[in-house]
Each structure stands twice: as structure tokens, then as C-alpha cells.
Amino acid sequence: MFAADAACQKYLAECHWPDGFMCPRCRYRSSYEIVKARRWQCTRCRYQVSLTAGTILHNTKTPLTVWFWAAYLMTTDKRGVSALLLERQLGVRRYETAWMLLHKLRQAMVNVARERLHGEVEVDEAWIGGAQAGLRGSRQLRGRKAALIVVAVEKRGRATGRARMAVIPDFRSGTLIAFLRQNVAPGSLVYTDALNSFAGLEEAGFRHVSRIQPTRAELHRGAKSAVPLSFAPRWSHSQLIMSTRFKKAMSRRRLGW
């Protein structure tokens, strides 16, 4: 069906104008196609309409056939597709191109009106970036070239549910509470660590349980973990995201795509 860019453009035009072309300027219904420019031009006022304007394909230099193949691979693989696999499957020359395709398609799949997390929710904050010389410990943020993130994960029995993650400018109370108000339903039971920035969750309409996580040495000596989701048979999303190996593997540049 989509062996060439022309077929892809025809499909986009049918999606854009299911009842036939209509000029947005003069409302005239007659037009002709400019294939190379990916545009349709009104025969009366000569106004040109881009098929990709206002979409994730806007101003793209990548062939539409590659975009369509990427969308097909993403929606037919239940395991999920990585950028590296997409690069190999599509035959693109640069990894960054595959990463961009994957990120934009994922962004388009997000439901803006999706339901917020509810019930029992675990929240944690962290930074993501490579190792940096001259900084003492992982808690030193001043001078660190890293992305600050916050993660919220639902608890569903002994398993994990949906997750929300965002890049944030700082770990201040206003920033963290604004994230929770946007992603977690009021009245939910929120588990956090003892960071002072979470102190205002009760006033914000959440039930709040603050716990101090034992050190690794204390856990080895038999201390019980304070993280509710850690009792699940598999790692929770937040544990995976907060792991040191994940932090070092991800870079700020890739996270911001």
C-alpha cells in the first residue's frame, strides 16, 4: 500500500480531507497535488497546504515511507522497539534519526486526556547523566551536568502499574507537587522518601507516607526495605529508573529528545 512517497501522501490527504479537498482560505474544492513539495494547491486562489504541517512529520526530510515503516513496526511488535533495532530494520544511516522517529511516534501516542494515577503511588526523584569528575557523591547537584527527573509508579497488589516520568528544573516543593497534581488523582496514597520537598503533600490533597530507606549495608543485615513496591517479584519501574547503572547509561542529550 505504501511502496512510494506518493502513496503515503495520498493516504495523508485522505486522512486530512475525508470528504475531499477544501481550501482553508477560500473554501474552494478543486486542487492539484505538488508531490515533491508534499503540498496541495488550490486552483482558485493558489494557496498551498502542506500535508505534514502541524503533525510530527512537520518539515521532515526523512522519506514518508520510512515514517510509515517505523509506525508499522512500533504498532505490531508487542515487546516494543528500540531505536537501535529501528535503525537496523529501516536501514537509516544515523542512530539519531531512528531515535527521533521513535521519540516522535511515542509522543504522538500519548493520550492527553488519559486518566491520572490513583490508589497507592510510589514517587521518587533522581538525576540522570554520566559520571562527572570533581563531584562528591550522587547527592551533590550543584555543578552537575545532568537532567533532574521525577517518577510516579502505581502499586497494583504485588505488581507495578502505570508510570509517569518528567524532566524537572529542580527538586523544590512547588515543582514536585505540581507534577503530582498533574499526574496523580487527589486522595491517592503517596509513598515518598524523607525529602523535605514532599512535606506539603497532605495540604495538596494527597495522603502521604514518608519513609527513610535503609542503607545497602543495613538491607544486607536483614533490615526491611521501606519502598512498598520493592516486595514485587520483579523490579518496579521506579527502582529500574533510579538504578545507578541506568543513570550512568543515559545522557542528558538523549533524554531531551
Tab-separated table of C-alpha atoms in Angstrom:
chain	number	residue	atom	x	y	z
A	1	MET	CA	0.000	0.000	0.000
A	2	PHE	CA	2.813	2.423	0.838
A	3	ALA	CA	5.605	1.455	-1.519
A	4	ALA	CA	6.335	5.071	-2.514
A	5	ASP	CA	6.060	8.561	-1.037
A	6	ALA	CA	3.191	9.364	-3.411
A	7	ALA	CA	1.062	6.594	-1.891
A	8	CYS	CA	1.867	7.847	1.602
A	9	GLN	CA	0.896	11.393	0.616
A	10	LYS	CA	-2.388	10.170	-0.835
A	11	TYR	CA	-3.184	8.414	2.436
A	12	LEU	CA	-2.335	11.543	4.457
A	13	ALA	CA	-4.568	13.620	2.178
A	14	GLU	CA	-7.470	11.215	2.741
A	15	CYS	CA	-6.950	11.498	6.491
A	16	HIS	CA	-6.718	15.296	6.271
A	17	TRP	CA	-9.739	15.720	3.986
A	18	PRO	CA	-12.024	12.669	4.361
A	19	ASP	CA	-14.764	14.457	2.364
A	20	GLY	CA	-12.409	15.764	-0.293
A	21	PHE	CA	-10.081	18.759	-0.522
A	22	MET	CA	-11.269	22.128	0.803
A	23	CYS	CA	-9.069	25.201	0.665
A	24	PRO	CA	-8.695	26.698	4.177
A	25	ARG	CA	-8.539	30.196	2.666
A	26	CYS	CA	-11.334	30.376	0.057
A	27	ARG	CA	-13.193	27.107	0.768
A	28	TYR	CA	-12.833	26.039	-2.875
A	29	ARG	CA	-12.827	22.283	-3.505
A	30	SER	CA	-10.655	21.991	-6.586
A	31	SER	CA	-6.891	21.465	-6.266
A	32	TYR	CA	-3.864	19.731	-7.690
A	33	GLU	CA	-1.035	17.917	-5.982
A	34	ILE	CA	2.594	19.048	-5.741
A	35	VAL	CA	4.197	15.695	-4.960
A	36	LYS	CA	7.815	16.737	-4.406
A	37	ALA	CA	6.837	19.535	-2.022
A	38	ARG	CA	4.254	17.351	-0.242
A	39	ARG	CA	1.616	20.040	-0.786
A	40	TRP	CA	-1.761	20.576	-2.387
A	41	GLN	CA	-2.532	23.853	-4.167
A	42	CYS	CA	-5.951	25.420	-4.579
A	43	THR	CA	-6.799	26.023	-8.252
A	44	ARG	CA	-8.684	29.244	-7.446
A	45	CYS	CA	-6.521	31.245	-5.001
A	46	ARG	CA	-3.340	29.161	-5.471
A	47	TYR	CA	-2.976	28.730	-1.714
A	48	GLN	CA	-0.729	25.786	-0.820
A	49	VAL	CA	-1.497	23.404	2.025
A	50	SER	CA	1.202	21.164	3.495
A	51	LEU	CA	0.134	17.624	4.318
A	52	THR	CA	2.566	17.382	7.222
A	53	ALA	CA	2.041	20.824	8.817
A	54	GLY	CA	1.007	20.619	12.453
A	55	THR	CA	1.943	16.938	12.731
A	56	ILE	CA	5.010	15.011	13.921
A	57	LEU	CA	6.056	14.914	10.253
A	58	HIS	CA	6.332	18.715	10.024
A	59	ASN	CA	9.354	19.825	7.954
A	60	THR	CA	10.758	16.298	7.959
A	61	LYS	CA	13.462	15.431	5.436
A	62	THR	CA	13.014	11.707	6.062
A	63	PRO	CA	11.022	9.862	3.359
A	64	LEU	CA	7.407	9.184	4.299
A	65	THR	CA	7.912	5.508	3.518
A	66	VAL	CA	10.436	5.352	6.378
A	67	TRP	CA	7.960	7.043	8.731
A	68	PHE	CA	5.217	4.610	7.757
A	69	TRP	CA	7.522	1.604	8.218
A	70	ALA	CA	8.536	2.902	11.665
A	71	ALA	CA	4.885	3.309	12.681
A	72	TYR	CA	4.107	-0.197	11.419
A	73	LEU	CA	6.990	-1.775	13.333
A	74	MET	CA	6.063	0.045	16.553
A	75	THR	CA	2.404	-0.965	16.459
A	76	THR	CA	2.930	-4.618	15.539
A	77	ASP	CA	5.680	-5.614	17.987
A	78	LYS	CA	4.261	-6.362	21.440
A	79	ARG	CA	7.723	-6.325	23.031
A	80	GLY	CA	8.445	-2.751	21.986
A	81	VAL	CA	11.012	-1.481	19.511
A	82	SER	CA	14.326	0.122	20.459
A	83	ALA	CA	15.992	2.853	18.434
A	84	LEU	CA	18.883	0.508	17.622
A	85	LEU	CA	16.518	-2.140	16.251
A	86	LEU	CA	14.621	0.524	14.316
A	87	GLU	CA	17.883	1.760	12.802
A	88	ARG	CA	18.704	-1.748	11.565
A	89	GLN	CA	15.208	-2.540	10.316
A	90	LEU	CA	14.756	0.735	8.430
A	91	GLY	CA	18.313	0.922	7.126
A	92	VAL	CA	18.769	4.555	8.167
A	93	ARG	CA	22.347	5.793	8.273
A	94	ARG	CA	22.292	7.505	11.668
A	95	TYR	CA	21.167	6.278	15.076
A	96	GLU	CA	19.897	9.776	15.894
A	97	THR	CA	17.391	9.561	13.039
A	98	ALA	CA	15.939	6.318	14.390
A	99	TRP	CA	15.821	7.797	17.893
A	100	MET	CA	13.984	10.881	16.607
A	101	LEU	CA	11.418	8.752	14.748
A	102	LEU	CA	10.813	6.596	17.798
A	103	HIS	CA	10.510	9.533	20.171
A	104	LYS	CA	8.070	11.480	17.986
A	105	LEU	CA	5.870	8.445	17.377
A	106	ARG	CA	5.779	7.709	21.098
A	107	GLN	CA	4.901	11.331	21.778
A	108	ALA	CA	2.022	11.168	19.306
A	109	MET	CA	0.675	8.031	21.012
A	110	VAL	CA	0.223	9.771	24.376
A	111	ASN	CA	-3.419	10.327	25.252
A	112	VAL	CA	-3.715	13.898	26.548
A	113	ALA	CA	-6.977	13.039	28.341
A	114	ARG	CA	-5.540	9.925	29.983
A	115	GLU	CA	-6.598	9.037	33.493
A	116	ARG	CA	-4.302	10.079	36.303
A	117	LEU	CA	-2.575	7.534	38.543
A	118	HIS	CA	-4.603	6.558	41.593
A	119	GLY	CA	-4.643	4.263	44.594
A	120	GLU	CA	-1.198	3.613	46.056
A	121	VAL	CA	1.529	5.510	44.213
A	122	GLU	CA	5.281	5.489	44.801
A	123	VAL	CA	7.131	8.717	43.927
A	124	ASP	CA	10.853	9.312	43.747
A	125	GLU	CA	13.228	11.878	42.306
A	126	ALA	CA	16.697	11.470	40.801
A	127	TRP	CA	19.169	12.834	38.297
A	128	ILE	CA	20.151	11.144	35.031
A	129	GLY	CA	23.531	11.651	33.399
A	130	GLY	CA	27.001	10.213	33.068
A	131	ALA	CA	29.724	10.184	35.683
A	132	GLN	CA	31.271	13.598	36.281
A	133	ALA	CA	34.692	14.233	37.786
A	134	GLY	CA	35.082	16.642	40.683
A	135	LEU	CA	31.713	15.940	42.341
A	136	ARG	CA	31.435	14.192	45.694
A	137	GLY	CA	28.702	11.597	45.861
A	138	SER	CA	25.453	11.282	43.965
A	139	ARG	CA	23.646	13.842	46.139
A	140	GLN	CA	25.736	16.806	45.033
A	141	LEU	CA	23.681	18.611	42.391
A	142	ARG	CA	25.446	21.967	42.208
A	143	GLY	CA	27.632	21.959	39.134
A	144	ARG	CA	26.287	18.629	37.918
A	145	LYS	CA	25.550	18.366	34.196
A	146	ALA	CA	22.544	16.090	34.420
A	147	ALA	CA	18.801	16.019	33.918
A	148	LEU	CA	16.630	16.084	37.018
A	149	ILE	CA	13.621	13.776	36.868
A	150	VAL	CA	10.660	12.712	38.975
A	151	VAL	CA	8.867	9.362	38.630
A	152	ALA	CA	5.480	8.160	39.897
A	153	VAL	CA	4.509	4.462	39.737
A	154	GLU	CA	1.212	2.809	40.670
A	155	LYS	CA	1.136	-0.180	43.001
A	156	ARG	CA	-1.257	-2.939	41.918
A	157	GLY	CA	-1.126	-5.656	44.532
A	158	ARG	CA	2.331	-7.208	44.341
A	159	ALA	CA	2.915	-5.844	40.832
A	160	THR	CA	3.524	-2.417	39.345
A	161	GLY	CA	1.011	-0.494	37.264
A	162	ARG	CA	1.253	2.596	35.128
A	163	ALA	CA	4.158	5.033	35.395
A	164	ARG	CA	4.677	8.747	34.771
A	165	MET	CA	8.046	10.471	34.396
A	166	ALA	CA	9.040	14.067	33.698
A	167	VAL	CA	12.168	16.176	33.408
A	168	ILE	CA	12.020	18.963	36.010
A	169	PRO	CA	14.107	22.109	36.623
A	170	ASP	CA	14.673	21.487	40.344
A	171	PHE	CA	13.631	19.409	43.354
A	172	ARG	CA	11.709	22.180	45.084
A	173	SER	CA	8.348	21.547	46.702
A	174	GLY	CA	6.382	23.594	44.164
A	175	THR	CA	7.873	21.674	41.237
A	176	LEU	CA	7.255	18.212	42.703
A	177	ILE	CA	3.722	18.979	43.906
A	178	ALA	CA	2.814	20.469	40.506
A	179	PHE	CA	3.932	17.219	38.864
A	180	LEU	CA	1.820	15.158	41.280
A	181	ARG	CA	-1.262	17.315	40.781
A	182	GLN	CA	-0.975	16.804	37.049
A	183	ASN	CA	-0.339	13.047	37.140
A	184	VAL	CA	-1.839	11.654	40.375
A	185	ALA	CA	-5.510	11.770	41.407
A	186	PRO	CA	-6.326	13.646	44.637
A	187	GLY	CA	-6.791	11.404	47.668
A	188	SER	CA	-4.249	8.847	46.461
A	189	LEU	CA	-1.857	7.304	48.972
A	190	VAL	CA	1.586	8.590	48.017
A	191	TYR	CA	4.785	6.951	49.275
A	192	THR	CA	7.970	9.036	49.158
A	193	ASP	CA	11.349	9.237	50.812
A	194	ALA	CA	12.097	11.780	53.543
A	195	LEU	CA	12.932	14.651	51.181
A	196	ASN	CA	11.654	17.910	52.715
A	197	SER	CA	10.154	18.963	49.377
A	198	PHE	CA	7.411	16.325	49.824
A	199	ALA	CA	6.286	17.830	53.142
A	200	GLY	CA	3.330	19.697	51.600
A	201	LEU	CA	1.569	16.711	50.018
A	202	GLU	CA	-1.105	16.499	52.713
A	203	GLU	CA	-2.072	20.147	52.125
A	204	ALA	CA	-2.149	19.436	48.362
A	205	GLY	CA	-4.871	16.800	48.830
A	206	PHE	CA	-2.853	13.571	48.965
A	207	ARG	CA	-2.442	11.007	51.721
A	208	HIS	CA	1.283	10.961	52.355
A	209	VAL	CA	3.576	8.318	53.845
A	210	SER	CA	7.219	9.373	54.175
A	211	ARG	CA	9.746	6.585	54.696
A	212	ILE	CA	13.509	6.516	55.109
A	213	GLN	CA	15.129	3.781	53.057
A	214	PRO	CA	17.791	1.748	54.953
A	215	THR	CA	21.301	1.777	53.567
A	216	ARG	CA	22.537	-1.110	51.434
A	217	ALA	CA	24.584	-2.453	54.346
A	218	GLU	CA	21.519	-2.390	56.606
A	219	LEU	CA	19.483	-4.238	53.996
A	220	HIS	CA	22.167	-6.928	53.820
A	221	ARG	CA	21.950	-7.272	57.591
A	222	GLY	CA	18.239	-8.027	57.339
A	223	ALA	CA	16.591	-4.615	57.558
A	224	LYS	CA	13.247	-4.407	55.756
A	225	SER	CA	13.040	-2.145	52.718
A	226	ALA	CA	10.873	0.945	53.156
A	227	VAL	CA	9.914	1.051	49.485
A	228	PRO	CA	6.451	-0.582	49.124
A	229	LEU	CA	6.953	-1.748	45.559
A	230	SER	CA	10.243	-3.471	46.336
A	231	PHE	CA	8.303	-6.514	47.556
A	232	ALA	CA	7.173	-7.217	43.989
A	233	PRO	CA	8.800	-10.292	42.384
A	234	ARG	CA	10.280	-8.068	39.682
A	235	TRP	CA	11.897	-4.667	39.928
A	236	SER	CA	9.437	-1.794	39.866
A	237	HIS	CA	9.700	0.883	37.206
A	238	SER	CA	10.977	3.425	39.689
A	239	GLN	CA	13.671	1.067	41.012
A	240	LEU	CA	14.886	0.417	37.461
A	241	ILE	CA	14.900	4.099	36.547
A	242	MET	CA	16.650	5.101	39.753
A	243	SER	CA	19.320	2.409	39.461
A	244	THR	CA	22.898	3.676	39.196
A	245	ARG	CA	23.550	1.714	36.014
A	246	PHE	CA	20.591	3.339	34.271
A	247	LYS	CA	21.660	6.822	35.392
A	248	LYS	CA	25.162	6.361	34.008
A	249	ALA	CA	23.933	4.828	30.739
A	250	MET	CA	21.554	7.662	29.890
A	251	SER	CA	22.745	11.086	28.852
A	252	ARG	CA	21.027	14.449	29.220
A	253	ARG	CA	21.146	14.932	25.445
A	254	ARG	CA	19.247	11.710	24.725
A	255	LEU	CA	16.687	12.309	27.475
A	256	GLY	CA	15.762	15.657	25.962
A	257	TRP	CA	14.876	14.352	22.512
